[in-house]
Structure formats: structure tokens, C-alpha cells
Rosetta silent file (secondary structure, phi, psi, omega in degrees, C-alpha in Angstrom):
SEQUENCE: EMLRRVKERIKEREYDEVSKMLSHLDDLSKLMSFADVSDRDVKESKQRLQNAIKDHMKSLRANVQTLWSKREYRLLNEELCANERADKVLAGHAEMYDRGWSREIREQVEKEIEVIATRARSTFLGKSERKAEIAMDDFALQLIYLGR
SCORE:     score description
SCORE:     0.000 S_00000001
   1 L     0.000  -44.848 -179.209  -29.426 -178.749  -80.515 S_00000001
   2 H   -64.652  -40.921  178.793  -32.407 -179.057  -78.185 S_00000001
   3 H   -59.671  -43.887  179.080  -34.837 -179.055  -81.109 S_00000001
   4 H   -60.821  -43.732 -179.006  -32.901 -181.871  -82.761 S_00000001
   5 H   -66.925  -39.782  177.661  -32.929 -183.898  -79.539 S_00000001
   6 H   -63.056  -45.316  179.031  -36.652 -183.332  -79.000 S_00000001
   7 H   -59.889  -41.615  178.470  -37.373 -184.421  -82.579 S_00000001
   8 H   -62.557  -45.824 -178.662  -35.271 -187.555  -82.092 S_00000001
   9 H   -66.096  -38.329  177.326  -37.036 -188.444  -78.833 S_00000001
  10 H   -64.129  -45.392 -179.417  -40.451 -187.831  -80.369 S_00000001
  11 H   -58.380  -38.591  179.242  -39.583 -189.994  -83.353 S_00000001
  12 L   -83.521   -2.039  179.856  -38.551 -192.768  -80.968 S_00000001
  13 L    61.747   36.260  176.214  -41.707 -192.086  -78.938 S_00000001
  14 L   -93.738   69.861 -172.877  -39.703 -191.426  -75.812 S_00000001
  15 H   -65.684  -30.533  177.398  -42.305 -189.041  -74.459 S_00000001
  16 H   -62.888  -40.550  178.656  -40.942 -189.133  -70.910 S_00000001
  17 H   -66.534  -40.304  177.518  -37.618 -187.797  -72.177 S_00000001
  18 H   -61.308  -44.032  179.722  -39.380 -185.082  -74.164 S_00000001
  19 H   -60.192  -42.339  178.621  -41.323 -184.124  -71.049 S_00000001
  20 H   -60.714  -43.662  179.921  -38.102 -183.846  -69.033 S_00000001
  21 H   -64.104  -43.076 -179.310  -36.578 -181.562  -71.646 S_00000001
  22 H   -64.997  -32.561 -179.168  -39.681 -179.396  -71.787 S_00000001
  23 H   -67.569  -18.154  179.535  -39.748 -179.076  -68.014 S_00000001
  24 L   -95.904    3.764 -178.365  -36.333 -177.368  -68.175 S_00000001
  25 H   -62.090  -39.990  179.776  -37.406 -174.750  -70.717 S_00000001
  26 H   -62.723  -39.766  176.712  -38.098 -172.110  -68.079 S_00000001
  27 H   -62.890  -40.368  179.419  -34.614 -172.621  -66.664 S_00000001
  28 H   -62.769  -42.233  179.001  -33.207 -172.299  -70.162 S_00000001
  29 H   -60.353  -41.649  179.263  -35.090 -169.043  -70.691 S_00000001
  30 H   -64.647  -43.120  179.654  -33.623 -167.636  -67.483 S_00000001
  31 H   -65.155  -38.484 -178.487  -30.105 -168.685  -68.461 S_00000001
  32 H   -63.179  -28.431  179.311  -30.476 -167.214  -71.930 S_00000001
  33 H   -64.444  -24.919  177.668  -31.193 -163.810  -70.405 S_00000001
  34 H   -85.653  -11.987 -175.676  -27.609 -163.841  -69.095 S_00000001
  35 L  -106.936   22.362  179.827  -26.202 -164.800  -72.489 S_00000001
  36 L    55.970   38.651  174.231  -27.514 -161.834  -74.457 S_00000001
  37 L  -102.587  129.022 -174.910  -30.163 -163.920  -76.166 S_00000001
  38 L   -72.262  157.463  175.445  -33.283 -161.917  -76.893 S_00000001
  39 H   -59.769  -35.941  179.624  -36.744 -162.841  -75.662 S_00000001
  40 H   -61.706  -42.248  178.709  -37.774 -163.062  -79.294 S_00000001
  41 H   -64.538  -39.794  178.903  -35.144 -165.755  -79.953 S_00000001
  42 H   -65.073  -44.258  179.209  -36.298 -167.714  -76.909 S_00000001
  43 H   -62.945  -40.684  178.817  -39.943 -167.458  -78.030 S_00000001
  44 H   -64.450  -39.179  177.722  -39.024 -168.575  -81.539 S_00000001
  45 H   -64.204  -43.256  177.683  -37.154 -171.561  -80.124 S_00000001
  46 H   -62.760  -39.761  179.540  -40.150 -172.514  -78.004 S_00000001
  47 H   -63.670  -39.708  177.794  -42.403 -172.147  -81.046 S_00000001
  48 H   -64.072  -38.552  176.818  -40.171 -174.494  -83.055 S_00000001
  49 H   -64.172  -45.539  179.054  -40.364 -177.050  -80.241 S_00000001
  50 H   -61.914  -41.385  179.036  -44.146 -176.771  -80.117 S_00000001
  51 H   -62.632  -37.030  177.912  -44.338 -177.141  -83.898 S_00000001
  52 H   -63.075  -43.032  179.308  -42.236 -180.302  -83.722 S_00000001
  53 H   -67.313  -43.486  179.345  -44.631 -181.802  -81.176 S_00000001
  54 H   -61.877  -42.578  178.278  -47.673 -180.674  -83.164 S_00000001
  55 H   -61.265  -38.272  178.334  -46.231 -182.163  -86.360 S_00000001
  56 H   -63.560  -43.612 -179.937  -45.718 -185.455  -84.545 S_00000001
  57 H   -66.487  -36.435  175.269  -49.341 -185.499  -83.394 S_00000001
  58 H   -63.483  -39.168  178.152  -50.511 -184.701  -86.933 S_00000001
  59 H   -63.956  -42.326  176.406  -48.396 -187.599  -88.137 S_00000001
  60 H   -59.248  -44.355 -179.517  -50.017 -189.902  -85.567 S_00000001
  61 H   -61.769  -44.104  178.736  -53.453 -188.786  -86.760 S_00000001
  62 H   -63.484  -40.744  178.031  -52.538 -189.438  -90.396 S_00000001
  63 H   -62.636  -41.147  178.910  -51.149 -192.851  -89.472 S_00000001
  64 H   -60.631  -46.036  179.940  -54.366 -193.716  -87.639 S_00000001
  65 H   -61.263  -45.456 -178.795  -56.440 -192.780  -90.695 S_00000001
  66 H   -64.790  -47.420 -177.978  -54.210 -194.747  -93.038 S_00000001
  67 H   -66.452  -35.457  177.053  -54.008 -197.835  -90.844 S_00000001
  68 H   -63.957  -46.839 -178.008  -57.767 -197.828  -90.255 S_00000001
  69 H   -67.354  -29.340  177.749  -58.491 -197.683  -93.981 S_00000001
  70 H   -86.482   -5.464 -178.858  -55.946 -200.442  -94.656 S_00000001
  71 L    60.856   37.790  176.700  -57.381 -202.520  -91.784 S_00000001
  72 L   -94.264   74.781 -167.816  -53.959 -202.840  -90.195 S_00000001
  73 H   -71.506  -30.294  177.108  -55.419 -203.167  -86.713 S_00000001
  74 H   -66.553  -46.393  178.266  -52.304 -204.298  -84.859 S_00000001
  75 H   -68.290  -35.127  175.902  -50.347 -201.288  -86.121 S_00000001
  76 H   -59.536  -44.445  178.663  -53.390 -199.097  -85.543 S_00000001
  77 H   -60.769  -39.540  178.273  -53.422 -200.197  -81.919 S_00000001
  78 H   -62.600  -40.763  178.981  -49.737 -199.272  -81.591 S_00000001
  79 H   -66.706  -40.008  178.925  -50.466 -195.782  -82.943 S_00000001
  80 H   -66.386  -37.821  176.619  -53.399 -195.364  -80.571 S_00000001
  81 H   -65.397  -40.191  176.848  -51.236 -196.462  -77.648 S_00000001
  82 H   -62.709  -40.593  177.520  -48.566 -193.945  -78.686 S_00000001
  83 H   -59.707  -45.381 -179.558  -51.267 -191.278  -78.822 S_00000001
  84 H   -65.764  -41.186  178.260  -52.396 -192.119  -75.298 S_00000001
  85 H   -62.848  -45.406  179.672  -48.820 -192.141  -73.961 S_00000001
  86 H   -60.256  -44.060 -178.847  -48.078 -188.780  -75.571 S_00000001
  87 H   -63.599  -44.241 -178.486  -51.261 -187.313  -74.147 S_00000001
  88 H   -63.862  -43.672 -173.739  -50.600 -188.648  -70.665 S_00000001
  89 H   -82.432  -39.193 -172.516  -46.983 -187.495  -70.520 S_00000001
  90 H   -91.291  -10.058 -176.864  -47.102 -184.224  -72.443 S_00000001
  91 L   -60.554  -25.030  179.259  -50.403 -182.872  -71.114 S_00000001
  92 L   -73.116   -4.527 -178.569  -48.566 -181.195  -68.247 S_00000001
  93 L  -113.377   67.453 -173.706  -46.868 -178.872  -70.723 S_00000001
  94 L   -57.705  -28.866 -179.879  -49.862 -176.786  -71.779 S_00000001
  95 L   -74.474  -15.534 -178.078  -47.634 -174.183  -73.416 S_00000001
  96 L  -116.041  -20.537 -171.511  -46.201 -176.834  -75.738 S_00000001
  97 L  -134.130  132.516  178.646  -48.938 -179.444  -76.053 S_00000001
  98 L  -107.722  118.889 -178.591  -52.641 -179.130  -76.809 S_00000001
  99 H   -61.410  -19.292  177.354  -54.772 -182.001  -75.490 S_00000001
 100 H   -61.650  -29.483  179.892  -57.117 -181.356  -78.395 S_00000001
 101 H   -61.677  -45.618 -179.779  -54.590 -182.999  -80.713 S_00000001
 102 H   -70.816  -40.397 -179.347  -54.971 -186.318  -78.929 S_00000001
 103 H   -60.245  -39.375  178.527  -58.716 -185.902  -78.476 S_00000001
 104 H   -58.765  -41.535 -179.695  -59.165 -185.484  -82.256 S_00000001
 105 H   -65.946  -45.941  179.225  -57.497 -188.839  -82.852 S_00000001
 106 H   -60.789  -46.065 -178.545  -59.631 -190.581  -80.209 S_00000001
 107 H   -62.921  -36.928  178.163  -62.853 -189.054  -81.520 S_00000001
 108 H   -59.940  -46.865 -179.229  -62.001 -190.121  -85.056 S_00000001
 109 H   -68.784  -40.912  179.230  -61.634 -193.757  -83.983 S_00000001
 110 H   -60.605  -37.922  177.306  -64.731 -193.622  -81.779 S_00000001
 111 H   -62.812  -43.426  179.684  -66.805 -192.418  -84.761 S_00000001
 112 H   -63.844  -40.706  178.911  -65.583 -195.328  -86.860 S_00000001
 113 H   -65.989  -38.331  178.155  -66.391 -197.806  -84.088 S_00000001
 114 H   -63.297  -37.516  176.807  -69.869 -196.307  -83.727 S_00000001
 115 H   -61.117  -44.151  178.827  -70.463 -196.868  -87.459 S_00000001
 116 H   -63.526  -43.518 -179.162  -69.526 -200.538  -87.002 S_00000001
 117 H   -63.850  -41.031  178.498  -71.774 -200.842  -83.929 S_00000001
 118 H   -63.068  -42.945  177.689  -74.718 -199.269  -85.779 S_00000001
 119 H   -62.616  -39.924  179.813  -74.217 -201.669  -88.657 S_00000001
 120 H   -65.259  -43.556  179.193  -74.077 -204.575  -86.209 S_00000001
 121 H   -63.120  -40.884 -178.665  -77.320 -203.514  -84.507 S_00000001
 122 H   -67.539  -22.822  178.288  -79.101 -203.135  -87.830 S_00000001
 123 H   -63.102  -32.225 -173.583  -78.034 -206.654  -88.740 S_00000001
 124 H  -104.369  -15.624 -176.239  -80.256 -208.099  -86.018 S_00000001
 125 L   -67.477  132.575  174.538  -83.171 -205.681  -85.835 S_00000001
 126 L    68.224   21.571 -178.895  -86.527 -207.026  -87.042 S_00000001
 127 L  -102.624  148.682  172.359  -85.208 -210.455  -87.992 S_00000001
 128 L   -70.124  169.004 -178.147  -86.789 -213.789  -87.265 S_00000001
 129 H   -59.414  -42.410 -179.078  -84.807 -216.173  -85.074 S_00000001
 130 H   -65.520  -46.145  179.217  -83.515 -218.106  -88.095 S_00000001
 131 H   -65.644  -34.527  177.681  -82.513 -214.960  -89.994 S_00000001
 132 H   -65.396  -38.348  177.786  -80.893 -213.602  -86.840 S_00000001
 133 H   -64.006  -42.741  178.164  -78.771 -216.778  -86.555 S_00000001
 134 H   -64.018  -44.081  179.139  -77.632 -216.395  -90.170 S_00000001
 135 H   -62.984  -35.858  179.188  -76.950 -212.703  -89.570 S_00000001
 136 H   -63.792  -41.023  177.396  -75.024 -213.632  -86.412 S_00000001
 137 H   -62.306  -43.466  178.546  -72.790 -215.937  -88.454 S_00000001
 138 H   -62.993  -41.498  179.894  -72.188 -213.133  -90.973 S_00000001
 139 H   -64.793  -42.668  178.960  -71.461 -210.711  -88.148 S_00000001
 140 H   -60.947  -40.301  178.554  -69.031 -213.167  -86.509 S_00000001
 141 H   -63.006  -40.235  177.697  -67.238 -213.507  -89.832 S_00000001
 142 H   -62.956  -38.230  176.580  -66.956 -209.709  -90.041 S_00000001
 143 H   -63.841  -38.337  177.203  -65.410 -209.658  -86.564 S_00000001
 144 H   -62.507  -45.464  177.829  -62.875 -212.219  -87.680 S_00000001
 145 H   -61.815  -37.984 -179.645  -61.985 -210.061  -90.683 S_00000001
 146 H   -61.826  -36.287 -177.638  -61.763 -207.056  -88.401 S_00000001
 147 H   -79.546   -7.395 -179.306  -59.190 -208.817  -86.234 S_00000001
 148 L   -73.046    0.000    0.000  -56.855 -209.675  -89.078 S_00000001
């Protein structure tokens, strides 16, 4: 039941609710010891919860890659914001959440932005004033396309 609820909250990106549920896991483990539930069963349940969170972060990463390649920048921004919210809220649950998952997504986007910046710098290097103005117009047009 808890796994289903966590998956639902993750899908809806209700990371605060997921965090609340995860914060009660230790209490659940203690209660389970009174209900003849083995430590192995508790560990397996925790592992399933962690896998659900990890799968969600993998999905975010895949969405970021897809949206970047399709140039769907508004939706890309939404995915990046979800990534940041998840990282901020779930980072306190080190046993369930690895900050590296979020960092991978950020680094991926930063690399792509650096490629664009390098291309932009090369557009203007070694150009006469007139050629630089033409290049500036081309660059401005690329920024417009980027924002679509």
C-alpha cells in the first residue's frame, strides 16, 4: 500500500508528501518488529521504495534528454524544475535518495549550454566589425529559435 502511494505521489510530483512518508519509515520498521514481519521483508520494502524513486529520477533524466533534442524548452524547464524540487525535498533521505541522480541531470544540461556558449563565442572571434554585426544578427535569430 505504501509503495503504491509513494508511486502515486511521485507521479504527481508531490515530493513533500513523499518526504513525509519516507520520514515515517523508521517508525514503520519498529512497528513491524511487533507484527512478526522479518527484517528482510522490511529491507525489501525499503528497497522497492528506493527503486521507485530512482526510476522516477531516471524518467526525469530521459525526459530532459528527449525534450532538449526536440527543443521543447518550456516543457524542459518544467522537468528541470521538478528535478530541483525533488532534489531539495528528498535529499534529506540519504537512504532512499542519491543526490547524484539530480546532479547527473544538471550536468547534462550544463554541458549542452556550454556547447551553445562555445558556438556563440566562435561566432564573433576574429571577425571585422561588419562581419560581427552580421554574425550578431544570426546569433540573435538562433536565440529566438532557442526560445520557441
